[in-house]
Amino acid sequence: MRFVRIWAVRFLSLFHKRRLDARLDEELRFHLEMQARDHEAGGMSPKAARRAARSALAADGPGWSVESLKEEVRARRGVPALETLGQDLRYALRMMRKSPGFTAVSLLSLAFGVGTNCAIFSVVDALLLKTLPVDGAERLVVLEKSARGDPQPLFSYLAWRLLQQSAPVCSGVMAMTSDFTAVVRPLGGPAVAGGTGGGIGDAVETARAQLVSGNFFPTLGAGMAVGRWFTAEEDAVPGGHAVAVISYGYWQRRFGRDPGVVGRALRVNGLPVTVVGVARRGFHGAIADAAPDVFLPVTLREAVRYEGGIESDGPKLAGRPIWEQVHDHWLVLLARRQPGVSVARASAALNVLFQRDKEARFATAGSAQEKQELMAQRLVLEPAARGLSHLRRQLTSPLLLLTAVAGLVLLIACGNLANLLLARADRRQKEMALRLGIGAGRGRLLRQLLTESLLLAGLGGALGVACAGWGSRLLLGLARPPTAATSRSSGRRRPCQAGLEEANDTDLA
Amino acid sequence: MKDEAESDDAKAELLQGTLDLVVLRTLALGPMHGYGIAQRIQQISRDVLRVNQGSLYPALLRLEQQGWITSEWGTSDNNRRARFYSLTRGGRRQLAAETERWARFSEAIGRLLMA
């Protein structure tokens, strides 16, 4: 306790050094004057009295003077380690200014090495390492039907309804589609069918939307910032409930975090829907590299004119809606295992249910080849703690390769810098000899050099991290195929392009 | 010459251990400036103990850092501005504890020497 107090006092005294120095000066002057006065009273001449007062100091030891006494007091006052560090840093900065060429080359090579690694690692982390920001993500699995090692991730609406009866092993089977771009525009009042939103001059606003099942939010364990999620009842009737949950980011961007957004109407691809809630900050669904702005019930598929991703493996039932088609597969299914239920047990139980879906499809299947294919299908559960991803499958091995290359680049940058430092140390031999000659300790010199190197490394690293931001944007821009970019809204494409242009600029510089 | 240096060291060491106690005891008489403290110690010890600036001011700083004494500007008897030191409550407690320890110590030494 006392120890902490003493060091706190010493640390604080760093901040009013000048005042404390002045105080010590005045005290010592006063002391000497008083002593001289007393000597004078004893019959000395004023001059002799002053000399005697000064020489009294020498009784403390050889070579004692007012200055060395001050030094002694100062050493006990502040935090010597910190003060030396300050001195070393100032000196190191001066050295850096004195050789701008060396500084620029070493900083740039470090920044490049560190920046490349940061950029690549941030993509690797987001895509390959980070788990979804939901509770118990390790119990999430994605369902795939596999025939002879060829996994297909899509299911029909009826298959999803069947698989939902797996309560003993799964706390929920969620359905969702891929995310898509929709024209989204807020309306003034509550939703009115057929009403028009906005004047002619309004720019077309687009946002990312995703269809998800009613149990999506509760099963993922996603909290809400405002309002509520939609329930399983609200996605039971096709087209029945026009409701939406918006993401925290969209709420912030588009509505300035206005809590009154709950109850407001949005027009999504022409369909008026009522916002019932805002998902909590950081929740972005179950796709690692997508961030939907608007979540809608899967039953709004037709109403919001989502046309993506139907895979058919048999003839359509004439005149029936998509909800009743056993051969139209368009839903991605995620399940959360109950605690303590192994993947194998959950898989076995789900396969029993899946058998009934297979039978339904078998009855209406067309060719003999289709039937054979169907019989071979089995349900496979893949861990989905890290969420699904559009890019993961294609990018895993290129990313790992890039990571290795980036590591090499950093290694080369370090080697390069080490060489530069060595060459400089050679040039500085005279300086070192001089400093040793006038009494600097070896430890002190070592500390000085270490401080210089650390400062260089720290600045280079900081510069690298600063560059990493646009580096990873550039990387993602390159990873996205150009055809996908054209299908996206112009607003989405701009950051990648900006990243590319920035990169070109620096290449030329 | 060498002997003298060694005896100086011995004196300094003795002071190091007891200077804090002596300063605290002196300040128990009332607030005092640095020169006053030195004078008072010399007077009371009948010139046996001499405290020089070189050890006094570091000691005052040390005691102040420990929170046993505080200081403030005041006016000396010849109307000069001077830094006056005074004992804090913690300092009073420390003085009592140190005094007792010293008494026990010197009694033990005394008994050993008499035996």
Coordinates of C-alpha atoms in Angstrom, one line a residue:
Chain A
M1 CA 0.0 0.0 0.0
R2 CA 2.7 2.4 1.1
F3 CA 4.8 1.3 -1.9
V4 CA 2.0 2.1 -4.3
R5 CA 1.5 5.5 -2.6
I6 CA 5.2 6.4 -2.9
W7 CA 5.3 5.6 -6.5
A8 CA 2.1 7.4 -7.3
V9 CA 3.5 10.5 -5.6
R10 CA 6.8 10.1 -7.6
F11 CA 4.9 9.6 -10.8
L12 CA 2.7 12.7 -10.2
S13 CA 5.8 14.8 -9.5
L14 CA 6.9 14.2 -13.1
F15 CA 4.1 16.6 -14.1
H16 CA 5.3 19.6 -12.2
K17 CA 9.0 19.2 -12.4
R18 CA 9.7 22.9 -12.9
R19 CA 7.8 24.0 -9.8
L20 CA 9.5 21.4 -7.7
D21 CA 12.9 22.4 -9.0
A22 CA 12.2 26.1 -8.2
R23 CA 11.0 25.0 -4.7
L24 CA 14.2 23.1 -4.0
D25 CA 16.3 26.0 -5.3
E26 CA 14.6 28.4 -3.0
E27 CA 14.9 26.1 0.0
L28 CA 18.6 25.5 -0.5
R29 CA 19.3 29.2 -1.0
F30 CA 17.4 30.0 2.2
H31 CA 19.4 27.3 4.0
L32 CA 22.7 28.7 2.9
E33 CA 21.7 32.3 3.7
M34 CA 20.6 31.3 7.2
Q35 CA 23.8 29.5 7.8
A36 CA 25.9 32.4 6.6
R37 CA 23.9 34.7 8.9
D38 CA 24.6 32.5 11.9
H39 CA 28.3 32.4 11.0
E40 CA 28.3 36.2 10.7
A41 CA 26.7 36.5 14.1
G42 CA 29.6 34.4 15.4
G43 CA 31.9 37.1 14.2
M44 CA 32.9 36.1 10.7
S45 CA 33.2 38.6 7.8
P46 CA 30.2 38.3 5.4
K47 CA 32.4 36.8 2.7
A48 CA 34.0 34.2 4.9
A49 CA 30.6 33.3 6.3
R50 CA 29.2 32.6 2.9
R51 CA 32.2 30.4 2.1
A52 CA 31.9 28.5 5.3
A53 CA 28.2 27.9 4.6
R54 CA 29.0 26.5 1.2
S55 CA 31.9 24.4 2.5
A56 CA 29.6 22.8 5.1
L57 CA 28.1 20.9 2.2
A58 CA 31.5 19.3 1.5
A59 CA 31.3 17.6 4.9
D60 CA 28.8 15.2 3.3
G61 CA 31.4 13.7 1.1
P62 CA 34.1 14.6 -1.3
G63 CA 32.9 16.6 -4.3
W64 CA 29.5 17.6 -2.8
S65 CA 28.1 20.7 -4.2
V66 CA 24.7 22.4 -4.3
E67 CA 24.2 20.9 -7.8
S68 CA 25.0 17.3 -6.9
L69 CA 22.6 17.7 -3.9
K70 CA 19.9 18.8 -6.3
E71 CA 20.7 15.9 -8.6
E72 CA 20.4 13.5 -5.6
V73 CA 17.0 14.9 -4.6
R74 CA 15.7 14.8 -8.2
A75 CA 16.8 11.2 -8.6
R76 CA 14.6 10.3 -5.6
R77 CA 11.7 12.4 -6.8
G78 CA 10.5 11.3 -10.2
V79 CA 10.5 7.9 -11.9
P80 CA 14.1 7.7 -13.3
A81 CA 13.2 4.8 -15.7
L82 CA 10.5 6.9 -17.3
E83 CA 12.6 10.0 -17.5
T84 CA 15.4 8.0 -19.2
L85 CA 12.9 6.6 -21.6
G86 CA 11.7 10.1 -22.5
Q87 CA 15.3 11.1 -23.1
D88 CA 16.0 8.1 -25.3
L89 CA 12.8 8.6 -27.3
R90 CA 13.6 12.3 -27.9
Y91 CA 17.1 11.3 -29.0
A92 CA 15.8 8.5 -31.3
L93 CA 13.3 10.9 -32.9
R94 CA 16.2 13.3 -33.6
M95 CA 18.2 10.5 -35.1
M96 CA 15.3 9.6 -37.4
R97 CA 14.9 13.2 -38.6
K98 CA 18.6 13.3 -39.3
S99 CA 18.6 10.4 -41.7
P100 CA 15.2 10.7 -43.5
G101 CA 16.2 8.3 -46.3
F102 CA 16.9 5.5 -43.9
T103 CA 13.8 6.3 -41.9
A104 CA 11.5 6.3 -44.9
V105 CA 12.9 3.1 -46.4
S106 CA 12.7 1.2 -43.1
L107 CA 9.3 2.5 -42.2
L108 CA 7.9 1.7 -45.6
S109 CA 9.2 -1.8 -45.8
L110 CA 7.9 -2.5 -42.3
A111 CA 4.5 -0.9 -43.1
F112 CA 4.3 -2.9 -46.2
G113 CA 5.1 -6.2 -44.4
V114 CA 2.8 -5.5 -41.5
G115 CA 0.0 -4.1 -43.6
T116 CA -0.1 -7.0 -46.0
N117 CA -0.3 -9.5 -43.1
C118 CA -2.9 -7.5 -41.3
A119 CA -5.1 -7.2 -44.4
I120 CA -4.9 -10.8 -45.3
F121 CA -5.3 -11.9 -41.7
S122 CA -8.4 -9.8 -41.2
V123 CA -10.0 -11.5 -44.2
V124 CA -8.9 -15.0 -43.0
D125 CA -10.3 -14.2 -39.6
A126 CA -13.6 -13.0 -40.9
L127 CA -14.0 -15.9 -43.3
L128 CA -12.3 -18.8 -41.8
L129 CA -11.8 -18.3 -38.0
K130 CA -14.5 -16.1 -36.5
T131 CA -17.6 -17.8 -35.1
L132 CA -21.0 -16.2 -35.6
P133 CA -21.8 -13.6 -32.9
V134 CA -24.5 -15.7 -31.3
D135 CA -24.6 -17.8 -28.1
G136 CA -23.6 -21.4 -28.5
A137 CA -22.5 -21.1 -32.1
E138 CA -20.6 -24.4 -31.9
R139 CA -23.9 -26.3 -31.8
L140 CA -25.1 -24.9 -35.1
V141 CA -25.1 -27.2 -38.1
V142 CA -26.0 -26.7 -41.7
L143 CA -28.0 -29.4 -43.4
E144 CA -27.0 -30.8 -46.8
K145 CA -28.3 -33.6 -48.8
S146 CA -25.5 -35.7 -50.2
A147 CA -25.6 -38.3 -52.9
R148 CA -22.2 -39.9 -53.7
G149 CA -20.2 -37.1 -52.1
D150 CA -21.9 -34.2 -53.9
P151 CA -23.6 -32.0 -51.3
Q152 CA -26.6 -29.9 -52.2
P153 CA -27.5 -27.3 -49.7
L154 CA -31.1 -26.4 -50.8
F155 CA -34.4 -27.8 -49.5
S156 CA -38.1 -27.4 -50.4
Y157 CA -40.5 -25.6 -48.1
L158 CA -42.3 -28.9 -47.4
A159 CA -39.0 -30.6 -46.5
W160 CA -38.3 -27.8 -44.0
R161 CA -41.7 -28.2 -42.4
L162 CA -41.1 -32.0 -42.0
L163 CA -37.6 -31.5 -40.5
Q164 CA -38.9 -29.1 -37.9
Q165 CA -40.4 -32.0 -36.1
S166 CA -37.0 -32.9 -34.7
A167 CA -37.4 -31.2 -31.3
P168 CA -35.8 -33.9 -29.2
V169 CA -32.4 -33.5 -30.9
C170 CA -32.6 -30.0 -32.3
S171 CA -33.9 -26.9 -30.6
G172 CA -34.9 -25.6 -34.0
V173 CA -34.4 -26.0 -37.7
M174 CA -34.2 -22.6 -39.3
A175 CA -34.7 -21.8 -42.9
M176 CA -33.2 -18.9 -44.9
T177 CA -32.5 -17.9 -48.4
S178 CA -29.4 -16.2 -49.8
D179 CA -29.2 -12.4 -49.4
F180 CA -30.4 -10.3 -52.3
T181 CA -30.7 -6.7 -53.3
A182 CA -34.1 -5.1 -53.0
V183 CA -35.5 -1.7 -53.6
V184 CA -36.4 -0.5 -50.1
R185 CA -38.0 2.8 -49.3
P186 CA -39.5 4.0 -46.0
L187 CA -43.1 5.1 -46.1
G188 CA -44.6 7.8 -44.0
G189 CA -47.4 6.1 -42.2
P190 CA -48.4 2.5 -41.6
A191 CA -48.4 0.1 -44.5
V192 CA -51.1 0.8 -47.1
A193 CA -51.4 -1.6 -50.0
G194 CA -51.1 0.2 -53.3
G195 CA -49.9 3.5 -51.8
T196 CA -47.1 5.3 -53.5
G197 CA -43.9 6.3 -51.6
G198 CA -41.8 9.3 -52.4
G199 CA -41.8 11.8 -55.2
I200 CA -40.5 11.4 -58.7
G201 CA -37.1 13.0 -57.9
D202 CA -36.3 10.4 -55.2
A203 CA -33.3 8.3 -55.9
V204 CA -33.8 4.6 -56.0
E205 CA -32.8 3.2 -52.6
T206 CA -31.5 -0.3 -52.5
A207 CA -30.7 -2.4 -49.5
R208 CA -29.7 -6.0 -48.9
A209 CA -32.6 -8.2 -47.8
Q210 CA -32.8 -11.8 -46.7
L211 CA -35.8 -14.1 -46.2
V212 CA -35.6 -16.0 -42.9
S213 CA -38.0 -18.3 -41.0
G214 CA -39.8 -17.1 -37.9
N215 CA -37.7 -19.2 -35.6
F216 CA -34.5 -17.8 -37.0
F217 CA -33.9 -15.1 -34.4
P218 CA -34.9 -17.1 -31.3
T219 CA -33.0 -20.2 -32.3
L220 CA -29.9 -18.2 -33.1
G221 CA -30.2 -16.5 -29.8
A222 CA -30.1 -13.0 -31.3
G223 CA -31.2 -10.2 -29.0
M224 CA -33.1 -7.2 -30.2
A225 CA -32.1 -3.6 -29.8
V226 CA -35.7 -2.3 -30.2
G227 CA -39.0 -4.1 -30.7
R228 CA -39.4 -7.8 -31.3
W229 CA -38.6 -10.4 -33.9
F230 CA -41.3 -12.0 -36.0
T231 CA -42.6 -15.3 -34.7
A232 CA -43.2 -18.7 -36.2
E233 CA -46.9 -17.8 -36.6
E234 CA -46.0 -14.8 -38.8
D235 CA -44.4 -17.1 -41.3
A236 CA -47.0 -19.8 -41.2
V237 CA -49.3 -18.4 -43.9
P238 CA -47.7 -17.7 -47.2
G239 CA -47.9 -13.9 -47.8
G240 CA -49.9 -13.5 -44.7
H241 CA -47.9 -11.2 -42.5
A242 CA -46.0 -8.3 -44.1
V243 CA -43.5 -7.7 -41.3
A244 CA -39.7 -7.0 -41.2
V245 CA -36.8 -6.8 -38.8
I246 CA -34.0 -4.4 -39.7
S247 CA -30.3 -4.7 -38.8
Y248 CA -28.7 -2.3 -36.4
G249 CA -26.4 -0.9 -39.0
Y250 CA -29.3 -0.1 -41.3
W251 CA -31.2 1.5 -38.4
Q252 CA -28.2 3.7 -37.7
R253 CA -27.6 4.6 -41.3
R254 CA -31.1 5.1 -42.6
F255 CA -33.1 6.1 -39.5
G256 CA -30.5 7.7 -37.2
R257 CA -31.3 5.2 -34.5
D258 CA -34.8 6.5 -34.1
P259 CA -36.7 4.1 -31.7
G260 CA -39.9 5.3 -33.4
V261 CA -39.0 3.1 -36.4
V262 CA -40.9 0.2 -34.9
G263 CA -44.4 0.3 -36.5
R264 CA -43.2 2.3 -39.5
A265 CA -43.7 0.9 -42.9
L266 CA -41.1 0.1 -45.5
R267 CA -41.8 -0.7 -49.2
V268 CA -39.7 -3.6 -50.1
N269 CA -39.7 -4.3 -53.9
G270 CA -43.2 -2.7 -53.9
L271 CA -44.6 -4.6 -51.0
P272 CA -45.4 -2.5 -47.9
V273 CA -44.1 -4.2 -44.7
T274 CA -44.2 -3.1 -41.1
V275 CA -41.0 -2.9 -39.1
V276 CA -41.5 -4.8 -35.9
G277 CA -38.0 -4.6 -34.5
V278 CA -34.3 -3.9 -34.8
A279 CA -31.7 -6.7 -34.3
R280 CA -29.0 -6.1 -31.7
R281 CA -25.8 -4.5 -32.7
G282 CA -23.4 -6.8 -34.5
F283 CA -26.0 -9.4 -35.5
H284 CA -25.8 -10.0 -39.2
G285 CA -27.6 -13.2 -39.7
A286 CA -25.9 -16.6 -40.4
I287 CA -23.9 -15.8 -43.5
A288 CA -20.3 -14.8 -42.6
D289 CA -19.7 -12.5 -45.6
A290 CA -23.1 -10.9 -45.9
A291 CA -24.8 -8.2 -43.8
P292 CA -28.5 -8.0 -44.7
D293 CA -30.2 -4.8 -43.9
V294 CA -33.8 -6.1 -43.8
F295 CA -34.9 -9.5 -42.7
L296 CA -38.3 -10.7 -44.0
P297 CA -40.3 -13.9 -43.4
V298 CA -39.7 -16.7 -45.9
T299 CA -43.4 -16.7 -46.6
L300 CA -43.1 -13.3 -48.4
R301 CA -41.0 -14.9 -51.1
E302 CA -43.6 -14.3 -53.8
A303 CA -44.8 -10.9 -52.5
V304 CA -41.3 -9.3 -52.5
R305 CA -40.6 -11.0 -55.8
Y306 CA -37.5 -12.9 -54.7
E307 CA -36.6 -15.0 -57.7
G308 CA -33.3 -16.4 -56.7
G309 CA -32.1 -19.9 -56.4
I310 CA -34.7 -22.6 -57.2
E311 CA -33.2 -26.0 -57.9
S312 CA -35.6 -28.5 -59.4
D313 CA -35.2 -32.2 -59.4
G314 CA -38.5 -33.3 -60.8
P315 CA -41.7 -32.2 -62.5
K316 CA -43.8 -29.3 -61.0
L317 CA -47.3 -29.9 -59.7
A318 CA -49.4 -27.9 -62.1
G319 CA -51.1 -24.9 -60.8
R320 CA -49.8 -25.2 -57.2
P321 CA -47.8 -22.5 -55.4
I322 CA -44.1 -23.0 -54.5
W323 CA -45.1 -24.0 -50.9
E324 CA -46.6 -27.2 -52.2
Q325 CA -43.9 -28.2 -54.7
V326 CA -41.8 -31.0 -53.3
H327 CA -39.3 -30.7 -56.2
D328 CA -38.5 -27.0 -55.8
H329 CA -35.5 -26.6 -53.5
W330 CA -34.7 -23.1 -52.4
L331 CA -34.2 -22.9 -48.6
V332 CA -30.9 -23.2 -46.8
L333 CA -31.5 -25.1 -43.5
L334 CA -29.6 -24.5 -40.3
A335 CA -30.2 -26.4 -37.1
R336 CA -29.1 -26.0 -33.5
R337 CA -28.4 -29.2 -31.7
Q338 CA -29.8 -29.6 -28.2
P339 CA -27.0 -29.5 -25.6
G340 CA -25.4 -32.9 -25.2
V341 CA -26.7 -34.3 -28.5
S342 CA -23.9 -35.4 -30.8
V343 CA -23.8 -34.7 -34.5
A344 CA -24.3 -38.4 -35.2
R345 CA -27.4 -38.7 -33.1
A346 CA -28.9 -35.5 -34.5
S347 CA -28.1 -36.8 -38.0
A348 CA -29.8 -40.1 -37.4
A349 CA -33.0 -38.5 -36.1
L350 CA -33.1 -36.0 -38.9
N351 CA -32.5 -38.7 -41.5
V352 CA -35.6 -40.5 -40.3
L353 CA -37.7 -37.4 -41.0
F354 CA -35.8 -36.8 -44.3
Q355 CA -36.9 -40.3 -45.4
R356 CA -40.5 -39.0 -45.6
D357 CA -39.4 -36.1 -47.9
K358 CA -37.6 -38.6 -50.1
E359 CA -40.7 -40.8 -50.3
A360 CA -42.9 -37.8 -51.3
R361 CA -40.4 -36.9 -54.1
F362 CA -40.0 -40.5 -55.2
A363 CA -43.7 -40.8 -55.8
T364 CA -43.7 -38.0 -58.3
A365 CA -40.2 -38.3 -59.7
G366 CA -39.8 -38.4 -63.5
S367 CA -37.1 -40.5 -64.9
A368 CA -35.6 -43.7 -63.5
Q369 CA -32.2 -41.9 -63.2
E370 CA -33.8 -39.2 -61.0
K371 CA -35.3 -41.9 -58.8
Q372 CA -31.9 -43.6 -58.5
E373 CA -30.3 -40.3 -57.6
L374 CA -33.0 -39.8 -55.0
M375 CA -32.5 -43.1 -53.3
A376 CA -28.8 -42.4 -52.8
Q377 CA -29.5 -39.1 -50.9
R378 CA -28.7 -38.8 -47.3
L379 CA -28.9 -35.9 -44.9
V380 CA -25.4 -34.7 -43.8
L381 CA -24.8 -32.3 -40.9
E382 CA -21.9 -29.9 -41.3
P383 CA -20.7 -27.7 -38.4
A384 CA -21.8 -24.1 -39.0
A385 CA -20.3 -22.3 -36.0
R386 CA -18.5 -19.9 -38.4
G387 CA -21.7 -19.3 -40.4
L388 CA -22.3 -20.0 -44.1
S389 CA -20.3 -18.1 -46.6
H390 CA -20.5 -17.4 -50.3
L391 CA -16.7 -17.1 -50.6
R392 CA -15.3 -19.6 -48.2
R393 CA -15.3 -22.7 -50.4
Q394 CA -13.5 -21.0 -53.3
L395 CA -11.2 -18.9 -51.1
T396 CA -9.9 -21.2 -48.4
S397 CA -6.9 -22.5 -50.3
P398 CA -6.0 -19.2 -52.0
L399 CA -6.2 -17.4 -48.7
L400 CA -4.0 -19.9 -47.0
L401 CA -1.5 -19.5 -49.8
L402 CA -1.7 -15.7 -49.5
T403 CA -1.1 -15.9 -45.8
A404 CA 2.0 -17.9 -46.3
V405 CA 3.2 -15.5 -49.0
A406 CA 2.5 -12.5 -46.7
G407 CA 4.4 -14.2 -43.9
L408 CA 7.4 -14.5 -46.3
V409 CA 7.0 -10.8 -47.3
L410 CA 7.2 -9.8 -43.6
L411 CA 10.2 -12.0 -43.1
I412 CA 11.9 -10.4 -46.0
A413 CA 11.0 -6.9 -44.7
C414 CA 12.5 -7.8 -41.3
G415 CA 15.7 -9.2 -42.9
N416 CA 16.0 -6.1 -45.0
L417 CA 15.6 -3.8 -42.0
A418 CA 18.1 -5.8 -39.9
N419 CA 20.6 -5.3 -42.7
L420 CA 20.0 -1.6 -42.8
L421 CA 20.3 -1.3 -39.1
L422 CA 23.6 -3.3 -39.2
A423 CA 25.0 -1.1 -41.9
R424 CA 24.0 2.0 -39.8
A425 CA 25.5 0.5 -36.6
D426 CA 28.8 0.2 -38.5
R427 CA 28.7 3.9 -39.4
R428 CA 27.9 4.8 -35.9
Q429 CA 30.9 3.1 -34.3
K430 CA 32.6 6.4 -33.8
E431 CA 29.6 7.9 -32.0
M432 CA 29.4 4.8 -29.7
A433 CA 33.1 5.0 -28.9
L434 CA 32.7 8.7 -28.0
R435 CA 29.7 8.0 -25.8
L436 CA 31.5 5.2 -24.0
G437 CA 34.5 7.5 -23.7
I438 CA 32.6 10.3 -21.9
G439 CA 31.2 7.8 -19.4
A440 CA 28.0 6.3 -20.7
G441 CA 27.5 2.8 -19.4
R442 CA 27.1 -0.2 -21.8
G443 CA 23.6 -0.8 -20.5
R444 CA 22.6 2.7 -21.1
L445 CA 23.9 2.5 -24.7
L446 CA 22.1 -0.8 -25.2
R447 CA 18.9 0.8 -24.0
Q448 CA 19.3 3.7 -26.3
L449 CA 19.7 1.4 -29.3
L450 CA 16.8 -0.7 -28.3
T451 CA 14.6 2.3 -27.9
E452 CA 15.6 3.5 -31.4
S453 CA 14.7 0.1 -32.8
L454 CA 11.5 -0.2 -30.9
L455 CA 10.4 3.3 -32.0
L456 CA 11.1 2.3 -35.6
A457 CA 9.2 -0.9 -35.3
G458 CA 6.3 0.7 -33.5
L459 CA 5.9 3.5 -36.1
G460 CA 6.2 1.0 -38.9
G461 CA 3.6 -1.3 -37.3
A462 CA 1.2 1.6 -36.8
L463 CA 1.6 2.7 -40.4
G464 CA 1.0 -0.9 -41.5
V465 CA -2.2 -1.2 -39.5
A466 CA -3.4 2.0 -40.9
C467 CA -2.8 0.7 -44.5
A468 CA -4.4 -2.7 -43.6
G469 CA -7.9 -1.2 -43.8
W470 CA -7.9 -0.5 -47.4
G471 CA -5.7 -3.5 -48.1
S472 CA -8.4 -5.9 -47.0
R473 CA -11.1 -3.9 -48.9
L474 CA -9.0 -4.3 -52.0
L475 CA -8.6 -8.0 -51.4
L476 CA -12.4 -8.5 -51.0
G477 CA -12.9 -6.4 -54.1
L478 CA -10.6 -8.7 -56.1
A479 CA -12.2 -11.8 -54.6
R480 CA -15.7 -10.8 -55.8
P481 CA -16.2 -11.8 -59.4
P482 CA -17.0 -8.9 -61.7
T483 CA -20.4 -10.5 -62.7
A484 CA -21.5 -10.4 -59.1
A485 CA -20.4 -6.8 -58.9
T486 CA -22.6 -5.7 -61.7
S487 CA -25.7 -7.4 -60.2
R488 CA -25.1 -5.4 -57.0
S489 CA -26.1 -1.9 -56.4
S490 CA -23.8 0.8 -57.4
G491 CA -23.4 2.0 -53.9
R492 CA -22.0 -1.4 -52.9
R493 CA -19.5 -1.5 -55.6
R494 CA -17.9 1.9 -54.9
P495 CA -15.7 0.9 -52.0
C496 CA -14.0 -1.8 -54.0
Q497 CA -13.4 0.5 -56.9
A498 CA -12.0 3.1 -54.6
G499 CA -9.7 0.5 -53.1
L500 CA -8.4 -0.4 -56.5
E501 CA -7.8 3.2 -57.5
E502 CA -6.0 3.9 -54.3
A503 CA -3.8 0.9 -54.9
N504 CA -3.0 2.1 -58.4
D505 CA -2.0 5.5 -57.0
T506 CA 0.4 4.0 -54.6
D507 CA 1.9 1.8 -57.2
L508 CA 2.8 4.8 -59.3
A509 CA 4.1 6.8 -56.4
Chain B
M1 CA 42.9 9.1 4.4
K2 CA 41.3 5.7 3.8
D3 CA 40.4 5.3 7.4
E4 CA 38.8 8.7 7.4
A5 CA 36.6 7.8 4.4
E6 CA 35.6 4.6 6.1
S7 CA 34.6 6.4 9.4
D8 CA 32.6 8.8 7.3
D9 CA 30.8 6.0 5.7
A10 CA 30.0 4.5 9.2
K11 CA 28.6 7.8 10.4
A12 CA 26.5 8.2 7.2
E13 CA 25.1 4.7 7.7
L14 CA 24.2 5.4 11.3
L15 CA 22.5 8.5 10.3
Q16 CA 20.6 6.8 7.5
G17 CA 18.9 4.5 9.9
T18 CA 18.1 7.0 12.5
L19 CA 17.8 10.3 10.6
D20 CA 14.1 9.7 9.8
L21 CA 13.3 9.1 13.4
V22 CA 15.3 12.2 14.6
V23 CA 13.6 14.4 12.0
L24 CA 10.1 13.1 12.9
R25 CA 10.9 13.7 16.6
T26 CA 12.1 17.2 15.9
L27 CA 9.0 18.1 13.9
A28 CA 6.8 16.8 16.8
L29 CA 7.8 20.1 18.5
G30 CA 6.0 22.1 15.8
P31 CA 6.3 23.1 12.2
M32 CA 9.9 24.0 11.1
H33 CA 11.9 24.8 8.0
G34 CA 14.8 22.8 6.9
Y35 CA 17.5 24.9 8.4
G36 CA 15.6 25.1 11.7
I37 CA 15.4 21.3 11.8
A38 CA 19.2 21.0 11.3
Q39 CA 19.8 23.6 14.0
R40 CA 17.5 22.0 16.5
I41 CA 19.0 18.6 16.1
Q42 CA 22.4 20.0 16.6
Q43 CA 21.3 21.9 19.7
I44 CA 19.4 19.2 21.4
S45 CA 22.1 16.6 20.8
R46 CA 24.6 19.0 22.2
D47 CA 26.5 19.0 18.9
V48 CA 26.9 15.2 18.8
L49 CA 24.6 14.9 15.8
R50 CA 25.2 17.1 12.8
V51 CA 22.8 17.0 9.9
N52 CA 24.0 18.3 6.6
Q53 CA 21.9 19.5 3.7
G54 CA 23.1 16.6 1.6
S55 CA 21.3 14.1 3.8
L56 CA 18.5 16.3 5.3
Y57 CA 16.7 17.4 2.1
P58 CA 16.6 13.9 0.6
A59 CA 15.3 12.6 3.9
L60 CA 12.6 15.3 4.0
L61 CA 11.6 14.3 0.5
R62 CA 11.5 10.7 1.5
L63 CA 9.3 11.4 4.5
E64 CA 7.0 13.6 2.5
Q65 CA 6.6 10.8 -0.2
Q66 CA 5.7 8.4 2.6
G67 CA 3.0 10.8 3.7
W68 CA 4.5 11.3 7.2
I69 CA 5.1 15.0 6.8
T70 CA 3.7 17.7 4.7
S71 CA 5.1 21.1 3.8
E72 CA 3.9 24.6 2.9
W73 CA 5.3 28.0 2.4
G74 CA 5.5 30.3 5.4
T75 CA 7.5 33.2 6.7
S76 CA 10.7 32.7 8.8
D77 CA 11.6 34.8 11.9
N78 CA 13.7 37.1 9.7
N79 CA 10.7 37.7 7.4
R80 CA 11.9 35.5 4.6
R81 CA 9.8 33.0 2.6
A82 CA 10.6 29.5 3.7
R83 CA 9.3 26.0 3.3
F84 CA 7.8 24.8 6.6
Y85 CA 7.5 21.1 7.4
S86 CA 5.0 19.6 9.8
L87 CA 4.0 16.2 11.0
T88 CA 0.9 14.5 9.7
R89 CA -1.3 12.1 11.7
G90 CA 0.4 9.2 9.9
G91 CA 3.7 10.7 10.9
R92 CA 2.7 10.9 14.5
R93 CA 1.8 7.2 14.4
Q94 CA 5.1 6.4 12.7
L95 CA 7.0 8.4 15.3
A96 CA 5.4 6.5 18.1
A97 CA 6.1 3.1 16.5
E98 CA 9.7 4.0 15.7
T99 CA 10.4 5.4 19.1
E100 CA 9.2 2.2 20.8
R101 CA 11.3 0.2 18.4
W102 CA 14.3 2.3 19.1
A103 CA 13.8 2.1 22.9
R104 CA 13.6 -1.7 22.7
F105 CA 16.7 -1.9 20.5
S106 CA 18.8 0.4 22.6
E107 CA 17.7 -1.4 25.8
A108 CA 18.7 -4.7 24.3
I109 CA 22.1 -3.3 23.1
G110 CA 22.6 -1.8 26.6
R111 CA 21.9 -5.0 28.3
L112 CA 24.2 -6.9 26.0
L113 CA 27.0 -4.5 26.7
M114 CA 26.5 -4.5 30.5
A115 CA 26.3 -8.3 30.7

